[in-house]
Amino acid sequence: MIPYSKKVLQHFNKPHNYGKMKMPDAVGEVGNLICGDIMRLYIKVGKNAKKQEIIKDIKFETYGCLSAIASSSMLTDLVKGKTIEQAINFDRQEIVQELGGLPPIKIHCSVLAGDALLEAIYNYLSKNKKPIPEKLTKRHQQLQKEKETINKNHC
Amino acid sequence: MKQVYLDYAATTPQSPEATKAMRPYFEKHYGNASSLHQFGQRAREAVEASRQNIAKFLNCSMAEVFFTGSATEADNLAILGVIKSSKLHIITTAIEHPAVLEPIKRLEKLGEIEVTYLPVSRDGLVKVEDIEKAIRPNTVLVSIMYANNEIGVIQPIVEIGKVIKATDQKIIFHTDAVQAANYLDCDVQKLGVDLLTLSGHKIYGPKGVGALYVKKGVALEPMMFGGHQEQGLRPSTENVAAIAGLGAAIATISNRKSQIANIKKLRDKLLDGILKNIPKTSLNGSADNRLPNNVNISFSGVEGESILMALDQKGVCVSTGSACASGSLQPSHVLMALGLSHQQAHGSIRFSLGKYTTKEEIDYVLKVLPDIIKRLRAISPIK
């Protein structure tokens, strides 16, 4: 079996910030059942002392393997309290680094977590008719397209 | 930490009998079984004694037993060895082991053969009449496993053999009996097969050794060249210790009725305990036509690898049909062939018991499993 770091196992055994959020400001969902992983991210947006919008609260629900659950949990720890702008520019490689590494075949779990965050922010900005950075729109469209074309030979 | 091994279908621990039988051939009787001197003779005696045990187990003659380096090799030899020209037709099933499916797919890709992959019912069973319908004038080989490695479902090999031979005597019938050998009658006369595959490490013997039964009169082409061993069909200096271990393992599974009854009792306890105590669970494959040591369950709303890893941390070792664990990102072809949804296939766990499994171990699994499923379901978005 693949060796996992202590940190990965900790986040899998006792994940942080999991469960459904009541009255979230936005939700992002990525993945699909064909490939065997679904991540749903809930966010609440607030303001910091400088009146910038921040991710005040974040929760996840994940159907997937150990790495998917650990990546989701680590993501919520890393972006909680960040400004929306910081969160949009969040480097998902941080998830892998902070987890102490993931096996190569499981890197896509961290990618999925990063995408769930972008989808949640996209959902928030579009719902509230706020300007959406081009980079974010592009990734959103790409993910929508992938959802449509996915089949059992394409995970 | 407590360790509970419930992955006997992946490999079995080696029995003391097999280990004892192997030991002399590493250090004392290290001769090449083809050498004429006394060292060679001692090694040859071990090889032939093992062959005799296997012939007795299969109810065939010693000349019909061929040793290979693994069951995968024996399966490959059964398929590649039969196909000597192009435009031939093979019939197999959608749920075969990759050791059968992959060589067939390779021949198909090269354009050498046509293939019929028979579907199975929701229970995992092949319909005998489907085989009759699939037979063509150019059909040369039918390969259907005796018992499935993932779901333990037992195919009606005797009936299938009768239908094949009634339609065309010349068609060669192969069965992979790797998982069946521990539990089912492998008398090749009764089964009506021409080729049968056995493995060492699934029957409490060593890894790296298998055997192929080849009925007298069935001419196979070798896959390797370079020696006269095994009547030229499988050249290579004999792996004497492993062959001796396989022979000893076969001898110990020949008398086993009470053992099987005990395994079945524990299996039923595990199966009933899971279905009763954990909601939204279902058994995959037939409950009746099934090996007595196999449980394959789908847990709704949770992914198999996460269950496997959570169990592993409690010391319980099992397998999953989920894609995440395979490295291919594709869920089990066997579970998909049953008509399961992707979610059911990804959420599957195989528990396979064996002769060293105890009641305490099953009690322990039934104690830790419900909490694991509950915890993972609390994290999951699928309710």
PDB file of C-alpha atoms in Angstrom, chain B residues 11-223:
ATOM      1  CA  THR B  11      -2.696 -14.059  -0.896  1.00  0.00           C
ATOM      2  CA  THR B  12      -2.702 -16.583   1.930  1.00  0.00           C
ATOM      3  CA  PRO B  13      -0.123 -16.964   4.642  1.00  0.00           C
ATOM      4  CA  GLN B  14       2.123 -19.914   3.893  1.00  0.00           C
ATOM      5  CA  SER B  15       1.334 -23.020   5.902  1.00  0.00           C
ATOM      6  CA  PRO B  16       4.037 -24.588   8.103  1.00  0.00           C
ATOM      7  CA  GLU B  17       3.675 -27.764   6.011  1.00  0.00           C
ATOM      8  CA  ALA B  18       4.581 -25.905   2.822  1.00  0.00           C
ATOM      9  CA  THR B  19       7.508 -24.102   4.456  1.00  0.00           C
ATOM     10  CA  LYS B  20       8.837 -27.360   5.872  1.00  0.00           C
ATOM     11  CA  ALA B  21       8.593 -29.051   2.479  1.00  0.00           C
ATOM     12  CA  MET B  22      10.547 -26.235   0.837  1.00  0.00           C
ATOM     13  CA  ARG B  23      13.397 -25.827   3.285  1.00  0.00           C
ATOM     14  CA  PRO B  24      15.684 -28.716   2.221  1.00  0.00           C
ATOM     15  CA  TYR B  25      15.769 -27.523  -1.387  1.00  0.00           C
ATOM     16  CA  PHE B  26      17.462 -24.228  -0.583  1.00  0.00           C
ATOM     17  CA  GLU B  27      20.543 -25.508   1.178  1.00  0.00           C
ATOM     18  CA  LYS B  28      20.789 -29.284   1.224  1.00  0.00           C
ATOM     19  CA  HIS B  29      19.275 -30.575  -2.006  1.00  0.00           C
ATOM     20  CA  TYR B  30      20.178 -27.633  -4.177  1.00  0.00           C
ATOM     21  CA  GLY B  31      20.734 -29.613  -7.346  1.00  0.00           C
ATOM     22  CA  ASN B  32      19.348 -28.831 -10.782  1.00  0.00           C
ATOM     23  CA  ALA B  33      16.459 -31.237 -11.370  1.00  0.00           C
ATOM     24  CA  SER B  34      17.824 -31.900 -14.867  1.00  0.00           C
ATOM     25  CA  SER B  35      21.249 -33.058 -13.631  1.00  0.00           C
ATOM     26  CA  LEU B  36      21.888 -36.779 -13.755  1.00  0.00           C
ATOM     27  CA  HIS B  37      23.928 -37.023 -10.539  1.00  0.00           C
ATOM     28  CA  GLN B  38      22.523 -37.546  -7.060  1.00  0.00           C
ATOM     29  CA  PHE B  39      21.994 -33.837  -6.384  1.00  0.00           C
ATOM     30  CA  GLY B  40      19.911 -33.662  -9.503  1.00  0.00           C
ATOM     31  CA  GLN B  41      18.025 -36.808  -8.595  1.00  0.00           C
ATOM     32  CA  ARG B  42      17.010 -35.454  -5.164  1.00  0.00           C
ATOM     33  CA  ALA B  43      15.637 -32.320  -6.800  1.00  0.00           C
ATOM     34  CA  ARG B  44      13.875 -34.343  -9.503  1.00  0.00           C
ATOM     35  CA  GLU B  45      12.223 -36.524  -6.858  1.00  0.00           C
ATOM     36  CA  ALA B  46      10.770 -33.405  -5.191  1.00  0.00           C
ATOM     37  CA  VAL B  47       9.423 -32.049  -8.460  1.00  0.00           C
ATOM     38  CA  GLU B  48       7.783 -35.348  -9.375  1.00  0.00           C
ATOM     39  CA  ALA B  49       6.372 -35.907  -5.869  1.00  0.00           C
ATOM     40  CA  SER B  50       4.708 -32.510  -6.095  1.00  0.00           C
ATOM     41  CA  ARG B  51       3.407 -33.324  -9.571  1.00  0.00           C
ATOM     42  CA  GLN B  52       1.942 -36.526  -8.182  1.00  0.00           C
ATOM     43  CA  ASN B  53       0.098 -34.612  -5.425  1.00  0.00           C
ATOM     44  CA  ILE B  54      -1.366 -32.227  -7.966  1.00  0.00           C
ATOM     45  CA  ALA B  55      -2.348 -35.052 -10.336  1.00  0.00           C
ATOM     46  CA  LYS B  56      -4.132 -36.745  -7.443  1.00  0.00           C
ATOM     47  CA  PHE B  57      -5.903 -33.504  -6.502  1.00  0.00           C
ATOM     48  CA  LEU B  58      -7.051 -32.937 -10.098  1.00  0.00           C
ATOM     49  CA  ASN B  59      -7.677 -36.654 -10.820  1.00  0.00           C
ATOM     50  CA  CYS B  60      -5.440 -36.603 -13.891  1.00  0.00           C
ATOM     51  CA  SER B  61      -2.171 -38.186 -14.934  1.00  0.00           C
ATOM     52  CA  MET B  62       1.180 -36.723 -13.913  1.00  0.00           C
ATOM     53  CA  ALA B  63       2.066 -36.060 -17.562  1.00  0.00           C
ATOM     54  CA  GLU B  64      -0.848 -33.642 -17.711  1.00  0.00           C
ATOM     55  CA  VAL B  65       0.519 -31.338 -14.966  1.00  0.00           C
ATOM     56  CA  PHE B  66       2.858 -28.487 -15.966  1.00  0.00           C
ATOM     57  CA  PHE B  67       4.584 -26.182 -13.513  1.00  0.00           C
ATOM     58  CA  THR B  68       4.799 -22.467 -14.283  1.00  0.00           C
ATOM     59  CA  GLY B  69       6.196 -19.400 -12.542  1.00  0.00           C
ATOM     60  CA  SER B  70       2.732 -18.162 -11.528  1.00  0.00           C
ATOM     61  CA  ALA B  71      -0.968 -18.544 -12.208  1.00  0.00           C
ATOM     62  CA  THR B  72      -0.773 -15.472 -14.432  1.00  0.00           C
ATOM     63  CA  GLU B  73       1.768 -17.311 -16.549  1.00  0.00           C
ATOM     64  CA  ALA B  74      -0.408 -20.432 -16.609  1.00  0.00           C
ATOM     65  CA  ASP B  75      -3.414 -18.375 -17.762  1.00  0.00           C
ATOM     66  CA  ASN B  76      -1.318 -16.683 -20.437  1.00  0.00           C
ATOM     67  CA  LEU B  77      -0.004 -20.040 -21.605  1.00  0.00           C
ATOM     68  CA  ALA B  78      -3.525 -21.451 -21.793  1.00  0.00           C
ATOM     69  CA  ILE B  79      -4.582 -18.600 -24.073  1.00  0.00           C
ATOM     70  CA  LEU B  80      -1.512 -17.731 -26.106  1.00  0.00           C
ATOM     71  CA  GLY B  81      -0.601 -21.424 -26.399  1.00  0.00           C
ATOM     72  CA  VAL B  82      -3.902 -22.305 -28.076  1.00  0.00           C
ATOM     73  CA  ILE B  83      -3.852 -19.518 -30.675  1.00  0.00           C
ATOM     74  CA  LYS B  84      -1.548 -20.772 -33.409  1.00  0.00           C
ATOM     75  CA  SER B  85      -3.086 -19.003 -36.392  1.00  0.00           C
ATOM     76  CA  SER B  86      -5.229 -15.933 -37.035  1.00  0.00           C
ATOM     77  CA  LYS B  87      -8.982 -15.518 -37.618  1.00  0.00           C
ATOM     78  CA  LEU B  88      -9.860 -17.658 -34.626  1.00  0.00           C
ATOM     79  CA  HIS B  89     -12.571 -16.954 -32.062  1.00  0.00           C
ATOM     80  CA  ILE B  90     -12.364 -16.986 -28.265  1.00  0.00           C
ATOM     81  CA  ILE B  91     -15.243 -16.868 -25.798  1.00  0.00           C
ATOM     82  CA  THR B  92     -14.665 -15.506 -22.309  1.00  0.00           C
ATOM     83  CA  THR B  93     -16.569 -13.460 -19.720  1.00  0.00           C
ATOM     84  CA  ALA B  94     -16.590  -9.817 -18.701  1.00  0.00           C
ATOM     85  CA  ILE B  95     -15.529 -10.725 -15.152  1.00  0.00           C
ATOM     86  CA  GLU B  96     -12.361 -12.778 -15.756  1.00  0.00           C
ATOM     87  CA  HIS B  97      -9.135 -12.070 -13.920  1.00  0.00           C
ATOM     88  CA  PRO B  98      -6.784  -9.715 -15.806  1.00  0.00           C
ATOM     89  CA  ALA B  99      -4.400 -12.679 -16.278  1.00  0.00           C
ATOM     90  CA  VAL B 100      -7.003 -14.022 -18.737  1.00  0.00           C
ATOM     91  CA  LEU B 101      -8.514 -10.787 -20.059  1.00  0.00           C
ATOM     92  CA  GLU B 102      -5.256  -9.016 -20.847  1.00  0.00           C
ATOM     93  CA  PRO B 103      -3.628 -11.668 -23.077  1.00  0.00           C
ATOM     94  CA  ILE B 104      -6.971 -12.001 -24.894  1.00  0.00           C
ATOM     95  CA  LYS B 105      -7.230  -8.227 -25.349  1.00  0.00           C
ATOM     96  CA  ARG B 106      -3.693  -8.154 -26.664  1.00  0.00           C
ATOM     97  CA  LEU B 107      -4.427 -10.787 -29.318  1.00  0.00           C
ATOM     98  CA  GLU B 108      -7.608  -8.901 -30.189  1.00  0.00           C
ATOM     99  CA  LYS B 109      -5.705  -5.626 -30.527  1.00  0.00           C
ATOM    100  CA  LEU B 110      -3.165  -7.281 -32.819  1.00  0.00           C
ATOM    101  CA  GLY B 111      -6.095  -8.374 -34.989  1.00  0.00           C
ATOM    102  CA  GLU B 112      -5.306 -12.061 -34.518  1.00  0.00           C
ATOM    103  CA  ILE B 113      -8.585 -13.133 -32.935  1.00  0.00           C
ATOM    104  CA  GLU B 114     -12.243 -12.309 -32.515  1.00  0.00           C
ATOM    105  CA  VAL B 115     -13.579 -12.291 -28.967  1.00  0.00           C
ATOM    106  CA  THR B 116     -16.978 -12.662 -27.328  1.00  0.00           C
ATOM    107  CA  TYR B 117     -17.081 -11.253 -23.807  1.00  0.00           C
ATOM    108  CA  LEU B 118     -20.103 -12.863 -22.201  1.00  0.00           C
ATOM    109  CA  PRO B 119     -22.096 -10.671 -19.845  1.00  0.00           C
ATOM    110  CA  VAL B 120     -23.109 -11.836 -16.383  1.00  0.00           C
ATOM    111  CA  SER B 121     -26.346 -11.462 -14.453  1.00  0.00           C
ATOM    112  CA  ARG B 122     -26.747  -9.098 -11.502  1.00  0.00           C
ATOM    113  CA  ASP B 123     -25.705 -12.111  -9.398  1.00  0.00           C
ATOM    114  CA  GLY B 124     -22.480 -12.488 -11.370  1.00  0.00           C
ATOM    115  CA  LEU B 125     -23.427 -15.699 -13.144  1.00  0.00           C
ATOM    116  CA  VAL B 126     -22.877 -16.579 -16.787  1.00  0.00           C
ATOM    117  CA  LYS B 127     -25.904 -17.966 -18.630  1.00  0.00           C
ATOM    118  CA  VAL B 128     -25.108 -21.372 -20.087  1.00  0.00           C
ATOM    119  CA  GLU B 129     -27.354 -20.739 -23.100  1.00  0.00           C
ATOM    120  CA  ASP B 130     -25.348 -17.592 -23.892  1.00  0.00           C
ATOM    121  CA  ILE B 131     -22.297 -19.755 -24.395  1.00  0.00           C
ATOM    122  CA  GLU B 132     -24.116 -22.055 -26.775  1.00  0.00           C
ATOM    123  CA  LYS B 133     -25.247 -19.035 -28.794  1.00  0.00           C
ATOM    124  CA  ALA B 134     -21.771 -17.520 -28.850  1.00  0.00           C
ATOM    125  CA  ILE B 135     -20.045 -20.561 -30.331  1.00  0.00           C
ATOM    126  CA  ARG B 136     -18.993 -20.058 -33.963  1.00  0.00           C
ATOM    127  CA  PRO B 137     -17.391 -22.380 -36.511  1.00  0.00           C
ATOM    128  CA  ASN B 138     -14.015 -20.752 -35.785  1.00  0.00           C
ATOM    129  CA  THR B 139     -14.308 -20.881 -31.975  1.00  0.00           C
ATOM    130  CA  VAL B 140     -11.204 -22.587 -30.595  1.00  0.00           C
ATOM    131  CA  LEU B 141     -11.177 -21.644 -26.931  1.00  0.00           C
ATOM    132  CA  VAL B 142     -13.601 -20.906 -24.117  1.00  0.00           C
ATOM    133  CA  SER B 143     -12.037 -19.486 -20.939  1.00  0.00           C
ATOM    134  CA  ILE B 144     -14.319 -19.094 -17.927  1.00  0.00           C
ATOM    135  CA  MET B 145     -13.166 -18.828 -14.345  1.00  0.00           C
ATOM    136  CA  TYR B 146     -14.334 -21.374 -11.769  1.00  0.00           C
ATOM    137  CA  ALA B 147     -14.813 -18.811  -8.959  1.00  0.00           C
ATOM    138  CA  ASN B 148     -14.357 -15.075  -9.173  1.00  0.00           C
ATOM    139  CA  ASN B 149     -11.572 -13.411  -7.204  1.00  0.00           C
ATOM    140  CA  GLU B 150     -13.530 -10.288  -6.269  1.00  0.00           C
ATOM    141  CA  ILE B 151     -17.046 -11.525  -5.547  1.00  0.00           C
ATOM    142  CA  GLY B 152     -16.409 -15.261  -5.080  1.00  0.00           C
ATOM    143  CA  VAL B 153     -19.228 -16.215  -7.441  1.00  0.00           C
ATOM    144  CA  ILE B 154     -18.983 -19.795  -8.691  1.00  0.00           C
ATOM    145  CA  GLN B 155     -19.714 -20.483 -12.358  1.00  0.00           C
ATOM    146  CA  PRO B 156     -21.499 -23.687 -13.481  1.00  0.00           C
ATOM    147  CA  ILE B 157     -18.351 -25.157 -15.024  1.00  0.00           C
ATOM    148  CA  VAL B 158     -19.744 -28.702 -15.429  1.00  0.00           C
ATOM    149  CA  GLU B 159     -22.825 -27.483 -17.361  1.00  0.00           C
ATOM    150  CA  ILE B 160     -20.742 -25.087 -19.435  1.00  0.00           C
ATOM    151  CA  GLY B 161     -18.320 -27.892 -20.346  1.00  0.00           C
ATOM    152  CA  LYS B 162     -21.176 -30.143 -21.431  1.00  0.00           C
ATOM    153  CA  VAL B 163     -22.673 -27.483 -23.686  1.00  0.00           C
ATOM    154  CA  ILE B 164     -19.321 -26.699 -25.283  1.00  0.00           C
ATOM    155  CA  LYS B 165     -18.472 -30.331 -26.002  1.00  0.00           C
ATOM    156  CA  ALA B 166     -21.986 -31.113 -27.246  1.00  0.00           C
ATOM    157  CA  THR B 167     -21.672 -28.276 -29.754  1.00  0.00           C
ATOM    158  CA  ASP B 168     -18.095 -28.856 -30.895  1.00  0.00           C
ATOM    159  CA  GLN B 169     -15.748 -31.484 -29.455  1.00  0.00           C
ATOM    160  CA  LYS B 170     -12.683 -29.625 -30.732  1.00  0.00           C
ATOM    161  CA  ILE B 171     -13.209 -26.444 -28.710  1.00  0.00           C
ATOM    162  CA  ILE B 172     -10.739 -26.217 -25.834  1.00  0.00           C
ATOM    163  CA  PHE B 173     -12.217 -25.334 -22.448  1.00  0.00           C
ATOM    164  CA  HIS B 174     -10.032 -23.519 -19.932  1.00  0.00           C
ATOM    165  CA  THR B 175     -10.893 -22.584 -16.381  1.00  0.00           C
ATOM    166  CA  ASP B 176      -8.936 -20.468 -13.920  1.00  0.00           C
ATOM    167  CA  ALA B 177      -9.387 -22.352 -10.634  1.00  0.00           C
ATOM    168  CA  VAL B 178      -7.032 -20.178  -8.586  1.00  0.00           C
ATOM    169  CA  GLN B 179      -9.683 -19.003  -6.100  1.00  0.00           C
ATOM    170  CA  ALA B 180     -11.736 -22.199  -6.285  1.00  0.00           C
ATOM    171  CA  ALA B 181      -8.995 -24.681  -5.399  1.00  0.00           C
ATOM    172  CA  ASN B 182      -9.319 -24.214  -1.628  1.00  0.00           C
ATOM    173  CA  TYR B 183     -13.038 -24.848  -1.551  1.00  0.00           C
ATOM    174  CA  LEU B 184     -14.386 -26.660  -4.605  1.00  0.00           C
ATOM    175  CA  ASP B 185     -14.000 -30.014  -6.290  1.00  0.00           C
ATOM    176  CA  CYS B 186     -11.234 -29.685  -8.878  1.00  0.00           C
ATOM    177  CA  ASP B 187     -11.594 -33.157 -10.396  1.00  0.00           C
ATOM    178  CA  VAL B 188     -10.968 -32.348 -14.060  1.00  0.00           C
ATOM    179  CA  GLN B 189     -12.832 -35.457 -15.234  1.00  0.00           C
ATOM    180  CA  LYS B 190     -15.971 -34.285 -13.456  1.00  0.00           C
ATOM    181  CA  LEU B 191     -15.472 -30.660 -14.506  1.00  0.00           C
ATOM    182  CA  GLY B 192     -14.952 -31.581 -18.158  1.00  0.00           C
ATOM    183  CA  VAL B 193     -12.195 -29.023 -18.707  1.00  0.00           C
ATOM    184  CA  ASP B 194      -9.158 -29.282 -20.990  1.00  0.00           C
ATOM    185  CA  LEU B 195      -7.027 -26.675 -19.244  1.00  0.00           C
ATOM    186  CA  LEU B 196      -7.061 -25.607 -15.594  1.00  0.00           C
ATOM    187  CA  THR B 197      -4.961 -23.039 -13.744  1.00  0.00           C
ATOM    188  CA  LEU B 198      -3.721 -23.310 -10.148  1.00  0.00           C
ATOM    189  CA  SER B 199      -1.701 -20.930  -7.995  1.00  0.00           C
ATOM    190  CA  GLY B 200       0.628 -21.660  -5.066  1.00  0.00           C
ATOM    191  CA  HIS B 201       0.091 -18.577  -2.924  1.00  0.00           C
ATOM    192  CA  LYS B 202      -3.704 -18.707  -2.803  1.00  0.00           C
ATOM    193  CA  ILE B 203      -3.658 -22.146  -1.189  1.00  0.00           C
ATOM    194  CA  TYR B 204      -1.198 -21.553   1.664  1.00  0.00           C
ATOM    195  CA  GLY B 205       1.765 -22.342  -0.591  1.00  0.00           C
ATOM    196  CA  PRO B 206       4.569 -20.109  -1.872  1.00  0.00           C
ATOM    197  CA  LYS B 207       4.363 -17.180  -4.284  1.00  0.00           C
ATOM    198  CA  GLY B 208       6.036 -17.473  -7.668  1.00  0.00           C
ATOM    199  CA  VAL B 209       4.703 -20.864  -8.642  1.00  0.00           C
ATOM    200  CA  GLY B 210       1.611 -22.018 -10.499  1.00  0.00           C
ATOM    201  CA  ALA B 211       0.486 -25.029 -12.473  1.00  0.00           C
ATOM    202  CA  LEU B 212      -1.466 -25.681 -15.629  1.00  0.00           C
ATOM    203  CA  TYR B 213      -3.391 -28.867 -16.250  1.00  0.00           C
ATOM    204  CA  VAL B 214      -3.249 -29.721 -19.946  1.00  0.00           C
ATOM    205  CA  LYS B 215      -5.455 -32.600 -21.003  1.00  0.00           C
ATOM    206  CA  LYS B 216      -3.659 -35.293 -22.977  1.00  0.00           C
ATOM    207  CA  GLY B 217      -4.064 -34.603 -26.688  1.00  0.00           C
ATOM    208  CA  VAL B 218      -4.340 -30.809 -26.302  1.00  0.00           C
ATOM    209  CA  ALA B 219      -1.342 -29.342 -28.093  1.00  0.00           C
ATOM    210  CA  LEU B 220      -0.129 -26.001 -26.745  1.00  0.00           C
ATOM    211  CA  GLU B 221       2.613 -23.831 -28.202  1.00  0.00           C
ATOM    212  CA  PRO B 222       5.184 -22.701 -25.626  1.00  0.00           C
ATOM    213  CA  MET B 223       5.580 -18.990 -24.872  1.00  0.00           C
TER     214      MET B 223
END
